[in-house]
Amino acid sequence: MTQQEDIKNAIECMRHGGVILYPTDTVWGIGCDATNEKAVAKVYEIKQRDDSKALICLVDSDNRMQRYFRNVPKVAWQLVETTVKPTTIILDDAVNVADNLIAEDGSLAMRITQEAFSKELCYKFQKPIVSTSANVSGEPAAANYCDISEEILNAVDYVCWTRRQEHKPHTPSSIIKLGKNGEVTIIRK
Protein backbone atom coordinates (compact mmCIF):
# COMPACT_ATOMS: atom_id res chain seq x y z
CA MET A 1 0.00 0.00 0.00
CA THR A 2 1.31 3.47 -0.85
CA GLN A 3 1.41 6.29 1.70
CA GLN A 4 -1.21 8.17 -0.34
CA GLU A 5 -3.58 5.16 -0.25
CA ASP A 6 -2.97 4.85 3.50
CA ILE A 7 -3.85 8.53 4.01
CA LYS A 8 -6.95 8.19 1.83
CA ASN A 9 -8.16 5.17 3.84
CA ALA A 10 -7.52 6.90 7.18
CA ILE A 11 -9.42 10.01 6.06
CA GLU A 12 -12.34 7.95 4.80
CA CYS A 13 -12.51 6.19 8.16
CA MET A 14 -12.47 9.47 10.12
CA ARG A 15 -15.08 11.08 7.85
CA HIS A 16 -17.44 8.25 8.85
CA GLY A 17 -16.79 8.75 12.57
CA GLY A 18 -14.13 6.07 12.87
CA VAL A 19 -11.03 5.93 15.03
CA ILE A 20 -7.58 5.38 13.52
CA LEU A 21 -4.18 4.28 14.77
CA TYR A 22 -1.40 6.26 13.09
CA PRO A 23 2.25 7.34 13.31
CA THR A 24 2.81 10.95 14.40
CA ASP A 25 5.73 13.30 14.93
CA THR A 26 6.17 11.68 18.35
CA VAL A 27 4.73 8.28 19.35
CA TRP A 28 2.00 6.25 17.63
CA GLY A 29 -1.39 7.83 18.20
CA ILE A 30 -5.06 7.02 18.45
CA GLY A 31 -6.91 9.58 16.36
CA CYS A 32 -10.25 10.75 15.06
CA ASP A 33 -12.03 13.81 13.71
CA ALA A 34 -11.60 16.38 16.49
CA THR A 35 -14.97 17.93 15.56
CA ASN A 36 -16.94 14.69 16.01
CA GLU A 37 -18.17 14.20 19.62
CA LYS A 38 -19.06 10.52 19.18
CA ALA A 39 -15.65 9.71 17.71
CA VAL A 40 -13.90 11.60 20.53
CA ALA A 41 -16.01 9.67 23.08
CA LYS A 42 -14.87 6.42 21.46
CA VAL A 43 -11.22 7.46 21.86
CA TYR A 44 -11.78 8.07 25.59
CA GLU A 45 -13.42 4.64 25.80
CA ILE A 46 -10.51 2.92 24.02
CA LYS A 47 -8.01 4.69 26.30
CA GLN A 48 -10.14 3.80 29.35
CA ARG A 49 -9.64 7.41 30.32
CA ASP A 50 -11.86 9.90 32.11
CA ASP A 51 -13.06 12.53 29.65
CA SER A 52 -12.09 15.28 32.10
CA LYS A 53 -8.48 14.63 31.00
CA ALA A 54 -8.19 16.52 27.73
CA LEU A 55 -6.69 15.03 24.56
CA ILE A 56 -4.19 16.60 22.16
CA CYS A 57 -5.04 17.55 18.56
CA LEU A 58 -2.72 17.75 15.57
CA VAL A 59 -2.94 20.24 12.72
CA ASP A 60 -0.75 20.84 9.69
CA SER A 61 -0.19 24.60 9.89
CA ASP A 62 -0.45 27.77 11.93
CA ASN A 63 -3.31 28.92 9.66
CA ARG A 64 -5.30 25.84 10.61
CA MET A 65 -4.40 26.19 14.31
CA GLN A 66 -5.79 29.70 14.59
CA ARG A 67 -9.23 28.51 13.42
CA TYR A 68 -9.71 26.65 16.69
CA PHE A 69 -9.05 29.42 19.23
CA ARG A 70 -10.68 32.81 19.72
CA ASN A 71 -7.24 34.33 20.23
CA VAL A 72 -3.74 32.94 19.78
CA PRO A 73 -1.22 35.01 21.79
CA LYS A 74 1.97 36.18 20.12
CA VAL A 75 4.08 34.01 22.45
CA ALA A 76 2.39 30.90 21.00
CA TRP A 77 3.64 31.77 17.52
CA GLN A 78 7.11 32.42 18.93
CA LEU A 79 7.08 28.95 20.52
CA VAL A 80 5.94 27.34 17.27
CA GLU A 81 8.76 29.05 15.37
CA THR A 82 11.58 28.41 17.85
CA THR A 83 11.03 24.95 19.33
CA VAL A 84 12.98 22.08 17.82
CA LYS A 85 11.27 19.24 19.70
CA PRO A 86 7.57 18.61 18.94
CA THR A 87 5.72 20.93 21.31
CA THR A 88 2.04 20.87 22.20
CA ILE A 89 0.58 24.20 23.24
CA ILE A 90 -2.47 24.49 25.47
CA LEU A 91 -4.46 27.64 24.78
CA ASP A 92 -7.65 29.09 26.24
CA ASP A 93 -10.92 29.83 24.43
CA ALA A 94 -11.10 26.81 22.12
CA VAL A 95 -13.78 26.85 19.41
CA ASN A 96 -14.99 24.74 16.49
CA VAL A 97 -14.07 21.34 17.98
CA ALA A 98 -16.11 18.67 19.80
CA ASP A 99 -17.23 19.89 23.23
CA ASN A 100 -15.89 16.74 24.92
CA LEU A 101 -12.41 17.62 23.64
CA ILE A 102 -12.30 20.98 25.39
CA ALA A 103 -11.02 20.99 28.98
CA GLU A 104 -13.24 22.28 31.80
CA ASP A 105 -11.36 25.60 31.76
CA GLY A 106 -12.12 26.10 28.04
CA SER A 107 -8.62 25.22 26.87
CA LEU A 108 -7.45 22.86 24.14
CA ALA A 109 -4.08 21.19 23.53
CA MET A 110 -2.84 21.47 19.93
CA ARG A 111 0.37 20.76 18.06
CA ILE A 112 1.46 21.67 14.55
CA THR A 113 3.06 18.50 13.24
CA GLN A 114 6.14 18.64 11.01
CA GLU A 115 6.44 14.88 10.40
CA ALA A 116 5.66 13.99 6.77
CA PHE A 117 2.87 11.41 7.23
CA SER A 118 0.87 13.12 9.98
CA LYS A 119 1.30 16.55 8.34
CA GLU A 120 -0.05 15.25 5.01
CA LEU A 121 -2.89 13.44 6.82
CA CYS A 122 -3.89 16.64 8.64
CA TYR A 123 -3.54 18.73 5.47
CA LYS A 124 -5.75 16.44 3.42
CA PHE A 125 -8.31 15.96 6.21
CA GLN A 126 -8.66 19.75 6.57
CA LYS A 127 -9.59 19.53 10.27
CA PRO A 128 -7.69 18.87 13.49
CA ILE A 129 -7.10 15.20 14.30
CA VAL A 130 -7.08 13.86 17.85
CA SER A 131 -3.66 12.51 18.76
CA THR A 132 -3.37 10.61 22.01
CA SER A 133 -0.77 7.93 22.68
CA ALA A 134 -1.71 4.42 21.52
CA ASN A 135 -2.06 2.82 24.93
CA VAL A 136 -4.57 2.27 27.70
CA SER A 137 -4.34 5.18 30.13
CA GLY A 138 -1.55 4.63 32.66
CA GLU A 139 0.41 2.17 30.51
CA PRO A 140 3.59 3.10 28.58
CA ALA A 141 3.13 4.99 25.30
CA ALA A 142 3.77 3.02 22.09
CA ALA A 143 6.89 4.54 20.55
CA ASN A 144 6.72 2.16 17.58
CA TYR A 145 4.01 0.05 15.99
CA CYS A 146 5.42 -3.15 17.54
CA ASP A 147 4.78 -1.65 21.01
CA ILE A 148 1.01 -1.35 20.55
CA SER A 149 -1.11 -3.83 22.51
CA GLU A 150 -3.58 -6.19 20.82
CA GLU A 151 -6.31 -4.56 22.90
CA ILE A 152 -5.66 -1.19 21.24
CA LEU A 153 -5.14 -2.68 17.76
CA ASN A 154 -8.51 -4.46 17.97
CA ALA A 155 -10.39 -1.43 19.34
CA VAL A 156 -9.77 0.99 16.45
CA ASP A 157 -11.45 1.06 13.05
CA TYR A 158 -8.37 1.55 10.86
CA VAL A 159 -4.65 0.93 11.46
CA CYS A 160 -2.28 2.85 9.18
CA TRP A 161 0.41 0.88 7.32
CA THR A 162 2.95 3.68 7.08
CA ARG A 163 6.01 3.35 9.36
CA ARG A 164 4.95 -0.01 10.85
CA GLN A 165 8.44 -1.45 10.32
CA GLU A 166 10.17 1.43 12.08
CA HIS A 167 12.17 0.70 15.25
CA LYS A 168 13.65 3.87 16.68
CA PRO A 169 13.29 5.90 19.83
CA HIS A 170 10.35 8.30 19.97
CA THR A 171 9.18 10.37 22.91
CA PRO A 172 5.98 12.27 23.64
CA SER A 173 5.87 15.99 22.91
CA SER A 174 6.68 18.77 25.32
CA ILE A 175 3.48 20.39 26.62
CA ILE A 176 3.30 24.09 27.47
CA LYS A 177 0.19 25.88 28.75
CA LEU A 178 -0.18 29.55 27.91
CA GLY A 179 -2.65 31.32 30.19
CA LYS A 180 -4.82 34.31 29.36
CA ASN A 181 -2.69 36.61 31.50
CA GLY A 182 0.55 35.61 29.80
CA GLU A 183 1.57 33.00 32.36
CA VAL A 184 3.56 30.07 30.96
CA THR A 185 3.33 26.65 32.61
CA ILE A 186 5.48 23.72 31.48
CA ILE A 187 3.34 20.59 31.85
CA ARG A 188 5.83 18.12 30.31
CA LYS A 189 9.42 18.81 29.19
mmCIF file of C-alpha atoms in Angstrom:
data_model
loop_
_atom_site.group_PDB
_atom_site.id
_atom_site.type_symbol
_atom_site.label_atom_id
_atom_site.label_comp_id
_atom_site.label_asym_id
_atom_site.label_seq_id
_atom_site.Cartn_x
_atom_site.Cartn_y
_atom_site.Cartn_z
ATOM 1 C CA MET A 1 0.000 0.000 0.000
ATOM 2 C CA THR A 2 1.306 3.468 -0.847
ATOM 3 C CA GLN A 3 1.407 6.293 1.696
ATOM 4 C CA GLN A 4 -1.213 8.174 -0.344
ATOM 5 C CA GLU A 5 -3.581 5.162 -0.245
ATOM 6 C CA ASP A 6 -2.968 4.854 3.496
ATOM 7 C CA ILE A 7 -3.849 8.529 4.014
ATOM 8 C CA LYS A 8 -6.951 8.188 1.831
ATOM 9 C CA ASN A 9 -8.158 5.168 3.842
ATOM 10 C CA ALA A 10 -7.518 6.902 7.181
ATOM 11 C CA ILE A 11 -9.416 10.006 6.056
ATOM 12 C CA GLU A 12 -12.340 7.950 4.800
ATOM 13 C CA CYS A 13 -12.508 6.189 8.161
ATOM 14 C CA MET A 14 -12.469 9.472 10.122
ATOM 15 C CA ARG A 15 -15.077 11.076 7.845
ATOM 16 C CA HIS A 16 -17.435 8.254 8.846
ATOM 17 C CA GLY A 17 -16.786 8.754 12.571
ATOM 18 C CA GLY A 18 -14.130 6.065 12.873
ATOM 19 C CA VAL A 19 -11.026 5.929 15.031
ATOM 20 C CA ILE A 20 -7.582 5.376 13.524
ATOM 21 C CA LEU A 21 -4.181 4.283 14.772
ATOM 22 C CA TYR A 22 -1.397 6.263 13.093
ATOM 23 C CA PRO A 23 2.247 7.343 13.313
ATOM 24 C CA THR A 24 2.810 10.948 14.403
ATOM 25 C CA ASP A 25 5.729 13.302 14.928
ATOM 26 C CA THR A 26 6.171 11.682 18.347
ATOM 27 C CA VAL A 27 4.733 8.284 19.352
ATOM 28 C CA TRP A 28 2.000 6.248 17.626
ATOM 29 C CA GLY A 29 -1.392 7.827 18.200
ATOM 30 C CA ILE A 30 -5.057 7.023 18.447
ATOM 31 C CA GLY A 31 -6.912 9.578 16.358
ATOM 32 C CA CYS A 32 -10.246 10.748 15.057
ATOM 33 C CA ASP A 33 -12.027 13.807 13.707
ATOM 34 C CA ALA A 34 -11.604 16.377 16.488
ATOM 35 C CA THR A 35 -14.970 17.930 15.558
ATOM 36 C CA ASN A 36 -16.940 14.691 16.015
ATOM 37 C CA GLU A 37 -18.166 14.203 19.615
ATOM 38 C CA LYS A 38 -19.061 10.519 19.176
ATOM 39 C CA ALA A 39 -15.649 9.712 17.707
ATOM 40 C CA VAL A 40 -13.901 11.600 20.533
ATOM 41 C CA ALA A 41 -16.010 9.671 23.077
ATOM 42 C CA LYS A 42 -14.873 6.417 21.460
ATOM 43 C CA VAL A 43 -11.215 7.461 21.863
ATOM 44 C CA TYR A 44 -11.783 8.072 25.592
ATOM 45 C CA GLU A 45 -13.423 4.638 25.800
ATOM 46 C CA ILE A 46 -10.506 2.920 24.023
ATOM 47 C CA LYS A 47 -8.012 4.685 26.295
ATOM 48 C CA GLN A 48 -10.142 3.796 29.354
ATOM 49 C CA ARG A 49 -9.636 7.415 30.317
ATOM 50 C CA ASP A 50 -11.860 9.898 32.111
ATOM 51 C CA ASP A 51 -13.058 12.528 29.654
ATOM 52 C CA SER A 52 -12.086 15.277 32.101
ATOM 53 C CA LYS A 53 -8.481 14.633 31.004
ATOM 54 C CA ALA A 54 -8.191 16.518 27.725
ATOM 55 C CA LEU A 55 -6.688 15.025 24.561
ATOM 56 C CA ILE A 56 -4.191 16.600 22.160
ATOM 57 C CA CYS A 57 -5.038 17.546 18.561
ATOM 58 C CA LEU A 58 -2.719 17.752 15.568
ATOM 59 C CA VAL A 59 -2.941 20.243 12.719
ATOM 60 C CA ASP A 60 -0.752 20.840 9.688
ATOM 61 C CA SER A 61 -0.191 24.599 9.890
ATOM 62 C CA ASP A 62 -0.447 27.772 11.929
ATOM 63 C CA ASN A 63 -3.307 28.917 9.662
ATOM 64 C CA ARG A 64 -5.297 25.842 10.614
ATOM 65 C CA MET A 65 -4.396 26.193 14.306
ATOM 66 C CA GLN A 66 -5.788 29.703 14.595
ATOM 67 C CA ARG A 67 -9.230 28.514 13.416
ATOM 68 C CA TYR A 68 -9.715 26.650 16.693
ATOM 69 C CA PHE A 69 -9.049 29.422 19.225
ATOM 70 C CA ARG A 70 -10.679 32.811 19.723
ATOM 71 C CA ASN A 71 -7.242 34.331 20.233
ATOM 72 C CA VAL A 72 -3.740 32.943 19.784
ATOM 73 C CA PRO A 73 -1.224 35.014 21.790
ATOM 74 C CA LYS A 74 1.966 36.184 20.120
ATOM 75 C CA VAL A 75 4.082 34.011 22.451
ATOM 76 C CA ALA A 76 2.387 30.897 20.999
ATOM 77 C CA TRP A 77 3.644 31.768 17.517
ATOM 78 C CA GLN A 78 7.110 32.418 18.929
ATOM 79 C CA LEU A 79 7.076 28.949 20.524
ATOM 80 C CA VAL A 80 5.940 27.339 17.274
ATOM 81 C CA GLU A 81 8.757 29.051 15.366
ATOM 82 C CA THR A 82 11.581 28.407 17.847
ATOM 83 C CA THR A 83 11.028 24.954 19.333
ATOM 84 C CA VAL A 84 12.983 22.081 17.818
ATOM 85 C CA LYS A 85 11.273 19.239 19.700
ATOM 86 C CA PRO A 86 7.572 18.610 18.937
ATOM 87 C CA THR A 87 5.716 20.926 21.311
ATOM 88 C CA THR A 88 2.038 20.873 22.203
ATOM 89 C CA ILE A 89 0.579 24.202 23.240
ATOM 90 C CA ILE A 90 -2.473 24.492 25.474
ATOM 91 C CA LEU A 91 -4.458 27.641 24.782
ATOM 92 C CA ASP A 92 -7.654 29.094 26.238
ATOM 93 C CA ASP A 93 -10.925 29.825 24.432
ATOM 94 C CA ALA A 94 -11.095 26.809 22.124
ATOM 95 C CA VAL A 95 -13.775 26.854 19.412
ATOM 96 C CA ASN A 96 -14.993 24.740 16.490
ATOM 97 C CA VAL A 97 -14.074 21.337 17.975
ATOM 98 C CA ALA A 98 -16.110 18.674 19.799
ATOM 99 C CA ASP A 99 -17.232 19.890 23.230
ATOM 100 C CA ASN A 100 -15.887 16.743 24.915
ATOM 101 C CA LEU A 101 -12.411 17.624 23.636
ATOM 102 C CA ILE A 102 -12.303 20.982 25.388
ATOM 103 C CA ALA A 103 -11.024 20.987 28.983
ATOM 104 C CA GLU A 104 -13.237 22.277 31.801
ATOM 105 C CA ASP A 105 -11.360 25.596 31.763
ATOM 106 C CA GLY A 106 -12.122 26.096 28.042
ATOM 107 C CA SER A 107 -8.618 25.218 26.870
ATOM 108 C CA LEU A 108 -7.449 22.862 24.145
ATOM 109 C CA ALA A 109 -4.077 21.195 23.527
ATOM 110 C CA MET A 110 -2.841 21.465 19.935
ATOM 111 C CA ARG A 111 0.373 20.760 18.064
ATOM 112 C CA ILE A 112 1.459 21.674 14.554
ATOM 113 C CA THR A 113 3.064 18.498 13.244
ATOM 114 C CA GLN A 114 6.136 18.643 11.014
ATOM 115 C CA GLU A 115 6.440 14.880 10.404
ATOM 116 C CA ALA A 116 5.662 13.988 6.767
ATOM 117 C CA PHE A 117 2.867 11.412 7.227
ATOM 118 C CA SER A 118 0.866 13.123 9.984
ATOM 119 C CA LYS A 119 1.303 16.546 8.339
ATOM 120 C CA GLU A 120 -0.050 15.254 5.013
ATOM 121 C CA LEU A 121 -2.892 13.439 6.821
ATOM 122 C CA CYS A 122 -3.887 16.645 8.642
ATOM 123 C CA TYR A 123 -3.540 18.734 5.472
ATOM 124 C CA LYS A 124 -5.755 16.439 3.417
ATOM 125 C CA PHE A 125 -8.307 15.957 6.214
ATOM 126 C CA GLN A 126 -8.663 19.753 6.572
ATOM 127 C CA LYS A 127 -9.586 19.533 10.267
ATOM 128 C CA PRO A 128 -7.693 18.866 13.493
ATOM 129 C CA ILE A 129 -7.097 15.202 14.298
ATOM 130 C CA VAL A 130 -7.080 13.860 17.847
ATOM 131 C CA SER A 131 -3.657 12.507 18.765
ATOM 132 C CA THR A 132 -3.367 10.609 22.012
ATOM 133 C CA SER A 133 -0.771 7.927 22.681
ATOM 134 C CA ALA A 134 -1.706 4.420 21.517
ATOM 135 C CA ASN A 135 -2.059 2.822 24.935
ATOM 136 C CA VAL A 136 -4.566 2.266 27.697
ATOM 137 C CA SER A 137 -4.336 5.179 30.133
ATOM 138 C CA GLY A 138 -1.551 4.631 32.664
ATOM 139 C CA GLU A 139 0.407 2.165 30.506
ATOM 140 C CA PRO A 140 3.591 3.097 28.580
ATOM 141 C CA ALA A 141 3.133 4.989 25.305
ATOM 142 C CA ALA A 142 3.767 3.018 22.095
ATOM 143 C CA ALA A 143 6.892 4.540 20.553
ATOM 144 C CA ASN A 144 6.724 2.158 17.579
ATOM 145 C CA TYR A 145 4.007 0.051 15.990
ATOM 146 C CA CYS A 146 5.420 -3.152 17.539
ATOM 147 C CA ASP A 147 4.784 -1.650 21.013
ATOM 148 C CA ILE A 148 1.011 -1.353 20.550
ATOM 149 C CA SER A 149 -1.106 -3.835 22.510
ATOM 150 C CA GLU A 150 -3.577 -6.187 20.821
ATOM 151 C CA GLU A 151 -6.306 -4.557 22.899
ATOM 152 C CA ILE A 152 -5.665 -1.189 21.236
ATOM 153 C CA LEU A 153 -5.144 -2.677 17.757
ATOM 154 C CA ASN A 154 -8.512 -4.463 17.973
ATOM 155 C CA ALA A 155 -10.385 -1.430 19.335
ATOM 156 C CA VAL A 156 -9.767 0.991 16.453
ATOM 157 C CA ASP A 157 -11.454 1.060 13.048
ATOM 158 C CA TYR A 158 -8.365 1.546 10.862
ATOM 159 C CA VAL A 159 -4.650 0.928 11.456
ATOM 160 C CA CYS A 160 -2.282 2.846 9.182
ATOM 161 C CA TRP A 161 0.407 0.884 7.319
ATOM 162 C CA THR A 162 2.953 3.681 7.077
ATOM 163 C CA ARG A 163 6.012 3.348 9.362
ATOM 164 C CA ARG A 164 4.950 -0.007 10.847
ATOM 165 C CA GLN A 165 8.436 -1.450 10.321
ATOM 166 C CA GLU A 166 10.167 1.431 12.083
ATOM 167 C CA HIS A 167 12.168 0.700 15.252
ATOM 168 C CA LYS A 168 13.651 3.865 16.679
ATOM 169 C CA PRO A 169 13.292 5.895 19.835
ATOM 170 C CA HIS A 170 10.349 8.295 19.967
ATOM 171 C CA THR A 171 9.185 10.365 22.911
ATOM 172 C CA PRO A 172 5.981 12.268 23.644
ATOM 173 C CA SER A 173 5.871 15.992 22.910
ATOM 174 C CA SER A 174 6.675 18.775 25.318
ATOM 175 C CA ILE A 175 3.476 20.386 26.624
ATOM 176 C CA ILE A 176 3.299 24.086 27.471
ATOM 177 C CA LYS A 177 0.193 25.878 28.748
ATOM 178 C CA LEU A 178 -0.183 29.548 27.907
ATOM 179 C CA GLY A 179 -2.653 31.321 30.187
ATOM 180 C CA LYS A 180 -4.819 34.315 29.359
ATOM 181 C CA ASN A 181 -2.691 36.607 31.501
ATOM 182 C CA GLY A 182 0.553 35.611 29.795
ATOM 183 C CA GLU A 183 1.575 33.005 32.357
ATOM 184 C CA VAL A 184 3.556 30.068 30.957
ATOM 185 C CA THR A 185 3.332 26.649 32.609
ATOM 186 C CA ILE A 186 5.484 23.716 31.483
ATOM 187 C CA ILE A 187 3.344 20.594 31.849
ATOM 188 C CA ARG A 188 5.827 18.119 30.311
ATOM 189 C CA LYS A 189 9.418 18.810 29.195
#
